[in-house]
Amino acid sequence: MKQILLTILCVCTVFTASAQENNDKVFTLKNGDVTMTVNITKGGKILSLKYKDQEVISQSRFPESFGSTFWTSPQKEWNWPPVPEFDKQTYSVNTEEENHLFITSPVSQRLGLSVGKDFQVDKKDGAIVITYSIKNEGTEPRRVAPWEITRVSNGDGQIGFEAPIDSIWPTGLMTFEQKNGVAWYKTDEAPQNRKVNANGTGWLSYTANGLTLTKKFQDLKPGEAAPGEAEIQVYVNRGKTYIELESQGAYTLLQPSEQLHWPVRWYITQGN
């Protein structure tokens, strides 16, 4: 982890908003050479994360295979497809200031929940910080966990997180190499979809083409994840298509009108 974070890019931030030809409302956050683009109209997704002109996250045109999104956990409460109010519909802009964008989703009538996404910059630490929130909009207590899903290309790269290999489940789906306490998975190709789970130590990284995306989040204790879920998950779509980097926060009891907050810190560093 220390090696991954050796070189943090200097930060100089501005926001701009633009309307594309399809009337999407798009916001751009700039961190020196790093550019993050958020589409308010389509689920508040992060559509692009670039270092100079080099893209880091998936730009696939197929549904559910691009950008970075946010869901509620456990998945068994909504199964599939993703909840449209959180993943597809237009978010409201609550705050639009220099260095600060805060948006909120419509209320999901099915779940009785709403989602917030607060984008800010920590200049001292060199991070883009996204604080997700989930609010109980119903009249009864609800248990829920936050869940970030970032899609990357399945190219010549590797994924790392700190966990013993023999603790990753299910076993045998992906080949991991243990080095200095970190489990490393070199991206590969298979004819079937695969997904593994792990109890990590609060960080997850993806390295490809000389750049490393590292995310830092709450380190969960055993038993704090939602039922059947995990702090860290890696999903590899069949073929050489895309991979999902997934992290989850604690399974939390929310009283009516109560909300949880879950920050995730994004870093881009150069070098492998």
Tab-separated table of C-alpha atoms in Angstrom:
chain	number	residue	atom	x	y	z
A	1	MET	CA	0.000	0.000	0.000
A	2	LYS	CA	2.811	2.420	0.833
A	3	GLN	CA	4.425	1.806	-2.542
A	4	ILE	CA	1.118	2.368	-4.307
A	5	LEU	CA	0.716	5.796	-2.737
A	6	LEU	CA	4.269	7.074	-3.135
A	7	THR	CA	3.499	9.662	-5.803
A	8	ILE	CA	0.259	11.564	-5.295
A	9	LEU	CA	-0.587	14.016	-8.033
A	10	CYS	CA	-0.755	17.688	-7.108
A	11	VAL	CA	-4.265	19.083	-7.070
A	12	CYS	CA	-5.743	22.094	-8.779
A	13	THR	CA	-9.513	21.891	-9.055
A	14	VAL	CA	-12.300	23.525	-11.030
A	15	PHE	CA	-15.832	22.466	-11.915
A	16	THR	CA	-17.474	22.965	-15.263
A	17	ALA	CA	-20.913	21.914	-16.454
A	18	SER	CA	-21.950	21.217	-20.007
A	19	ALA	CA	-24.978	19.949	-21.896
A	20	GLN	CA	-24.320	17.239	-24.465
A	21	GLU	CA	-26.349	16.843	-27.652
A	22	ASN	CA	-28.651	14.362	-25.905
A	23	ASN	CA	-29.374	16.941	-23.172
A	24	ASP	CA	-27.360	15.077	-20.553
A	25	LYS	CA	-26.119	17.274	-17.734
A	26	VAL	CA	-22.413	16.582	-17.273
A	27	PHE	CA	-20.034	17.918	-14.622
A	28	THR	CA	-16.260	17.813	-14.866
A	29	LEU	CA	-13.926	17.840	-11.893
A	30	LYS	CA	-10.263	18.567	-12.647
A	31	ASN	CA	-7.346	17.614	-10.369
A	32	GLY	CA	-4.287	18.866	-12.173
A	33	ASP	CA	-3.792	16.182	-14.837
A	34	VAL	CA	-6.730	14.144	-13.529
A	35	THR	CA	-10.245	14.668	-14.905
A	36	MET	CA	-13.405	13.077	-13.488
A	37	THR	CA	-16.676	13.393	-15.409
A	38	VAL	CA	-20.067	12.850	-13.739
A	39	ASN	CA	-23.345	12.478	-15.640
A	40	ILE	CA	-26.192	13.828	-13.509
A	41	THR	CA	-28.859	12.756	-15.981
A	42	LYS	CA	-27.924	9.072	-16.037
A	43	GLY	CA	-27.807	7.915	-12.440
A	44	GLY	CA	-25.108	10.320	-11.299
A	45	LYS	CA	-22.519	7.920	-12.711
A	46	ILE	CA	-18.826	8.685	-13.026
A	47	LEU	CA	-18.479	8.212	-16.772
A	48	SER	CA	-14.786	8.979	-17.151
A	49	LEU	CA	-11.612	9.191	-15.071
A	50	LYS	CA	-8.556	10.325	-17.018
A	51	TYR	CA	-4.919	11.098	-16.337
A	52	LYS	CA	-4.085	13.588	-19.098
A	53	ASP	CA	-5.648	11.850	-22.122
A	54	GLN	CA	-5.419	8.323	-20.697
A	55	GLU	CA	-8.706	6.746	-19.611
A	56	VAL	CA	-8.727	4.612	-16.445
A	57	ILE	CA	-12.299	3.265	-16.227
A	58	SER	CA	-14.360	1.264	-18.729
A	59	GLN	CA	-15.883	3.043	-21.710
A	60	SER	CA	-17.846	0.025	-22.958
A	61	ARG	CA	-21.087	0.818	-24.779
A	62	PHE	CA	-22.939	-2.223	-23.421
A	63	PRO	CA	-25.408	-1.702	-20.528
A	64	GLU	CA	-24.067	-2.194	-16.974
A	65	SER	CA	-20.459	-2.395	-18.228
A	66	PHE	CA	-19.096	1.156	-18.032
A	67	GLY	CA	-18.221	3.924	-15.593
A	68	SER	CA	-18.663	3.905	-11.818
A	69	THR	CA	-22.008	3.605	-10.043
A	70	PHE	CA	-23.486	3.111	-6.582
A	71	TRP	CA	-26.007	0.587	-5.256
A	72	THR	CA	-27.473	-0.409	-1.922
A	73	SER	CA	-26.570	-3.739	-0.326
A	74	PRO	CA	-27.519	-6.545	0.100
A	75	GLN	CA	-28.350	-7.263	-3.516
A	76	LYS	CA	-30.939	-9.887	-2.541
A	77	GLU	CA	-33.308	-7.018	-1.632
A	78	TRP	CA	-33.568	-5.937	-5.274
A	79	ASN	CA	-31.937	-8.784	-7.230
A	80	TRP	CA	-31.574	-7.454	-10.829
A	81	PRO	CA	-31.609	-5.083	-12.680
A	82	PRO	CA	-30.139	-2.272	-10.543
A	83	VAL	CA	-32.598	0.048	-8.792
A	84	PRO	CA	-33.401	2.652	-11.501
A	85	GLU	CA	-33.705	5.622	-9.120
A	86	PHE	CA	-30.094	5.057	-7.997
A	87	ASP	CA	-28.495	3.742	-11.198
A	88	LYS	CA	-30.362	5.274	-14.170
A	89	GLN	CA	-32.552	8.242	-13.301
A	90	THR	CA	-31.664	11.938	-13.058
A	91	TYR	CA	-30.165	13.188	-9.795
A	92	SER	CA	-30.947	16.596	-8.310
A	93	VAL	CA	-28.096	19.082	-7.875
A	94	ASN	CA	-28.075	20.281	-4.255
A	95	THR	CA	-24.685	22.040	-4.250
A	96	GLU	CA	-22.561	23.228	-7.162
A	97	GLU	CA	-19.586	25.255	-5.991
A	98	GLU	CA	-15.913	25.443	-6.762
A	99	ASN	CA	-14.382	22.141	-5.576
A	100	HIS	CA	-17.775	20.815	-4.453
A	101	LEU	CA	-20.659	18.942	-6.123
A	102	PHE	CA	-23.477	17.329	-4.138
A	103	ILE	CA	-26.305	15.429	-5.872
A	104	THR	CA	-29.223	13.298	-4.655
A	105	SER	CA	-31.292	10.564	-6.276
A	106	PRO	CA	-35.061	10.258	-6.437
A	107	VAL	CA	-36.605	8.157	-3.666
A	108	SER	CA	-36.942	4.475	-4.491
A	109	GLN	CA	-40.556	3.657	-3.721
A	110	ARG	CA	-39.702	-0.040	-3.672
A	111	LEU	CA	-36.938	0.300	-1.057
A	112	GLY	CA	-37.972	3.505	0.712
A	113	LEU	CA	-34.421	4.850	0.374
A	114	SER	CA	-32.625	7.702	-1.387
A	115	VAL	CA	-28.946	8.112	-2.280
A	116	GLY	CA	-26.610	11.109	-2.124
A	117	LYS	CA	-23.198	11.615	-3.747
A	118	ASP	CA	-20.928	14.378	-2.463
A	119	PHE	CA	-17.809	15.041	-4.598
A	120	GLN	CA	-15.010	17.079	-3.003
A	121	VAL	CA	-11.240	17.458	-3.240
A	122	ASP	CA	-8.703	17.010	-0.469
A	123	LYS	CA	-5.819	19.127	-1.754
A	124	LYS	CA	-3.512	18.236	1.124
A	125	ASP	CA	-3.950	14.472	0.666
A	126	GLY	CA	-4.242	14.596	-3.129
A	127	ALA	CA	-7.512	12.666	-3.209
A	128	ILE	CA	-10.869	13.016	-4.874
A	129	VAL	CA	-13.307	12.186	-2.075
A	130	ILE	CA	-16.779	10.857	-2.792
A	131	THR	CA	-19.010	10.673	0.265
A	132	TYR	CA	-22.023	8.498	-0.434
A	133	SER	CA	-25.130	8.713	1.726
A	134	ILE	CA	-28.225	6.543	2.082
A	135	LYS	CA	-31.335	7.991	3.734
A	136	ASN	CA	-34.277	6.052	5.134
A	137	GLU	CA	-37.265	7.816	3.552
A	138	GLY	CA	-39.788	5.353	4.981
A	139	THR	CA	-41.670	5.030	8.253
A	140	GLU	CA	-40.006	1.846	9.503
A	141	PRO	CA	-36.376	1.101	10.497
A	142	ARG	CA	-34.250	-0.302	7.656
A	143	ARG	CA	-30.884	-2.055	7.543
A	144	VAL	CA	-28.715	-1.275	4.531
A	145	ALA	CA	-25.072	-1.031	3.417
A	146	PRO	CA	-23.363	1.232	0.841
A	147	TRP	CA	-21.820	-0.318	-2.272
A	148	GLU	CA	-19.565	1.303	-4.914
A	149	ILE	CA	-19.035	-0.418	-8.277
A	150	THR	CA	-16.297	0.794	-10.652
A	151	ARG	CA	-15.839	-0.887	-14.034
A	152	VAL	CA	-12.421	-1.131	-15.640
A	153	SER	CA	-11.183	-2.769	-18.833
A	154	ASN	CA	-9.995	-6.349	-18.707
A	155	GLY	CA	-6.662	-5.586	-20.318
A	156	ASP	CA	-3.117	-6.304	-19.243
A	157	GLY	CA	-3.482	-5.221	-15.634
A	158	GLN	CA	-3.620	-6.387	-12.039
A	159	ILE	CA	-5.874	-5.923	-9.023
A	160	GLY	CA	-4.615	-5.844	-5.454
A	161	PHE	CA	-6.016	-5.805	-1.927
A	162	GLU	CA	-4.700	-6.887	1.454
A	163	ALA	CA	-6.082	-10.298	2.454
A	164	PRO	CA	-4.809	-13.870	2.832
A	165	ILE	CA	-5.408	-15.799	-0.382
A	166	ASP	CA	-6.971	-18.714	1.481
A	167	SER	CA	-9.619	-16.357	2.894
A	168	ILE	CA	-10.928	-15.292	-0.539
A	169	TRP	CA	-14.163	-17.026	-1.482
A	170	PRO	CA	-15.346	-18.896	-3.505
A	171	THR	CA	-12.003	-20.586	-4.043
A	172	GLY	CA	-10.582	-21.555	-7.415
A	173	LEU	CA	-12.326	-18.927	-9.557
A	174	MET	CA	-9.304	-16.646	-10.006
A	175	THR	CA	-5.569	-17.085	-9.541
A	176	PHE	CA	-4.046	-14.858	-6.844
A	177	GLU	CA	-0.420	-14.344	-5.880
A	178	GLN	CA	0.465	-13.314	-2.320
A	179	LYS	CA	3.188	-10.688	-1.942
A	180	ASN	CA	3.931	-8.705	1.225
A	181	GLY	CA	0.476	-9.513	2.556
A	182	VAL	CA	-1.273	-8.312	-0.602
A	183	ALA	CA	-3.339	-10.620	-2.814
A	184	TRP	CA	-2.649	-9.803	-6.475
A	185	TYR	CA	-4.832	-10.929	-9.357
A	186	LYS	CA	-3.439	-10.566	-12.880
A	187	THR	CA	-6.316	-10.041	-15.265
A	188	ASP	CA	-7.168	-13.046	-17.403
A	189	GLU	CA	-9.926	-14.405	-19.620
A	190	ALA	CA	-12.488	-17.172	-19.067
A	191	PRO	CA	-15.718	-18.254	-20.812
A	192	GLN	CA	-17.824	-17.678	-17.687
A	193	ASN	CA	-18.545	-14.793	-15.312
A	194	ARG	CA	-16.649	-14.904	-11.995
A	195	LYS	CA	-16.907	-13.080	-8.694
A	196	VAL	CA	-14.885	-13.353	-5.488
A	197	ASN	CA	-15.255	-11.839	-2.019
A	198	ALA	CA	-12.736	-10.837	0.640
A	199	ASN	CA	-12.479	-9.145	4.010
A	200	GLY	CA	-9.721	-6.645	3.183
A	201	THR	CA	-8.105	-3.810	5.113
A	202	GLY	CA	-9.851	-0.777	3.642
A	203	TRP	CA	-8.223	-0.393	0.216
A	204	LEU	CA	-8.462	-1.778	-3.326
A	205	SER	CA	-6.275	-1.010	-6.351
A	206	TYR	CA	-6.180	-1.515	-10.111
A	207	THR	CA	-2.996	-1.062	-12.171
A	208	ALA	CA	-2.810	-0.940	-15.967
A	209	ASN	CA	-0.849	0.975	-18.610
A	210	GLY	CA	1.454	2.618	-16.088
A	211	LEU	CA	-1.312	4.068	-13.888
A	212	THR	CA	-2.731	2.862	-10.573
A	213	LEU	CA	-6.205	3.674	-9.307
A	214	THR	CA	-6.369	3.160	-5.538
A	215	LYS	CA	-9.458	3.533	-3.394
A	216	LYS	CA	-9.507	3.814	0.380
A	217	PHE	CA	-12.633	3.227	2.460
A	218	GLN	CA	-13.818	1.971	5.844
A	219	ASP	CA	-12.099	-1.246	6.968
A	220	LEU	CA	-14.903	-3.537	8.087
A	221	LYS	CA	-14.635	-5.866	11.037
A	222	PRO	CA	-15.828	-9.465	10.617
A	223	GLY	CA	-19.614	-9.530	10.607
A	224	GLU	CA	-20.081	-5.850	9.652
A	225	ALA	CA	-20.835	-6.500	5.964
A	226	ALA	CA	-24.392	-7.098	4.760
A	227	PRO	CA	-25.569	-10.755	4.753
A	228	GLY	CA	-23.969	-12.661	1.878
A	229	GLU	CA	-21.801	-9.658	0.938
A	230	ALA	CA	-18.212	-8.550	1.673
A	231	GLU	CA	-15.982	-5.509	2.138
A	232	ILE	CA	-14.216	-6.211	-1.177
A	233	GLN	CA	-15.583	-7.923	-4.276
A	234	VAL	CA	-14.055	-8.424	-7.724
A	235	TYR	CA	-16.321	-9.374	-10.617
A	236	VAL	CA	-14.795	-10.471	-13.939
A	237	ASN	CA	-17.169	-10.609	-16.881
A	238	ARG	CA	-16.740	-13.486	-19.301
A	239	GLY	CA	-14.314	-13.056	-22.167
A	240	LYS	CA	-11.960	-10.093	-22.219
A	241	THR	CA	-14.607	-7.440	-21.634
A	242	TYR	CA	-14.668	-5.647	-18.276
A	243	ILE	CA	-14.032	-6.054	-14.546
A	244	GLU	CA	-15.861	-4.536	-11.578
A	245	LEU	CA	-13.945	-3.225	-8.565
A	246	GLU	CA	-16.472	-3.321	-5.734
A	247	SER	CA	-16.307	-2.164	-2.123
A	248	GLN	CA	-18.957	-2.056	0.583
A	249	GLY	CA	-19.470	-0.297	3.889
A	250	ALA	CA	-21.046	-1.490	7.129
A	251	TYR	CA	-24.572	-2.921	7.276
A	252	THR	CA	-26.329	-0.190	9.249
A	253	LEU	CA	-29.702	0.171	10.975
A	254	LEU	CA	-31.365	3.432	9.907
A	255	GLN	CA	-34.336	4.843	11.726
A	256	PRO	CA	-36.926	6.825	9.696
A	257	SER	CA	-35.299	10.022	8.286
A	258	GLU	CA	-31.857	8.815	9.443
A	259	GLN	CA	-28.969	8.490	7.011
A	260	LEU	CA	-25.510	6.953	6.839
A	261	HIS	CA	-22.403	8.519	5.281
A	262	TRP	CA	-19.628	6.498	3.638
A	263	PRO	CA	-16.542	8.259	2.178
A	264	VAL	CA	-14.359	6.680	-0.525
A	265	ARG	CA	-11.025	8.344	-1.380
A	266	TRP	CA	-9.800	7.970	-4.976
A	267	TYR	CA	-6.119	8.321	-5.919
A	268	ILE	CA	-4.317	8.020	-9.257
A	269	THR	CA	-0.582	7.363	-9.179
A	270	GLN	CA	1.960	6.795	-11.909
A	271	GLY	CA	4.059	3.649	-12.119
A	272	ASN	CA	3.353	-0.022	-11.509
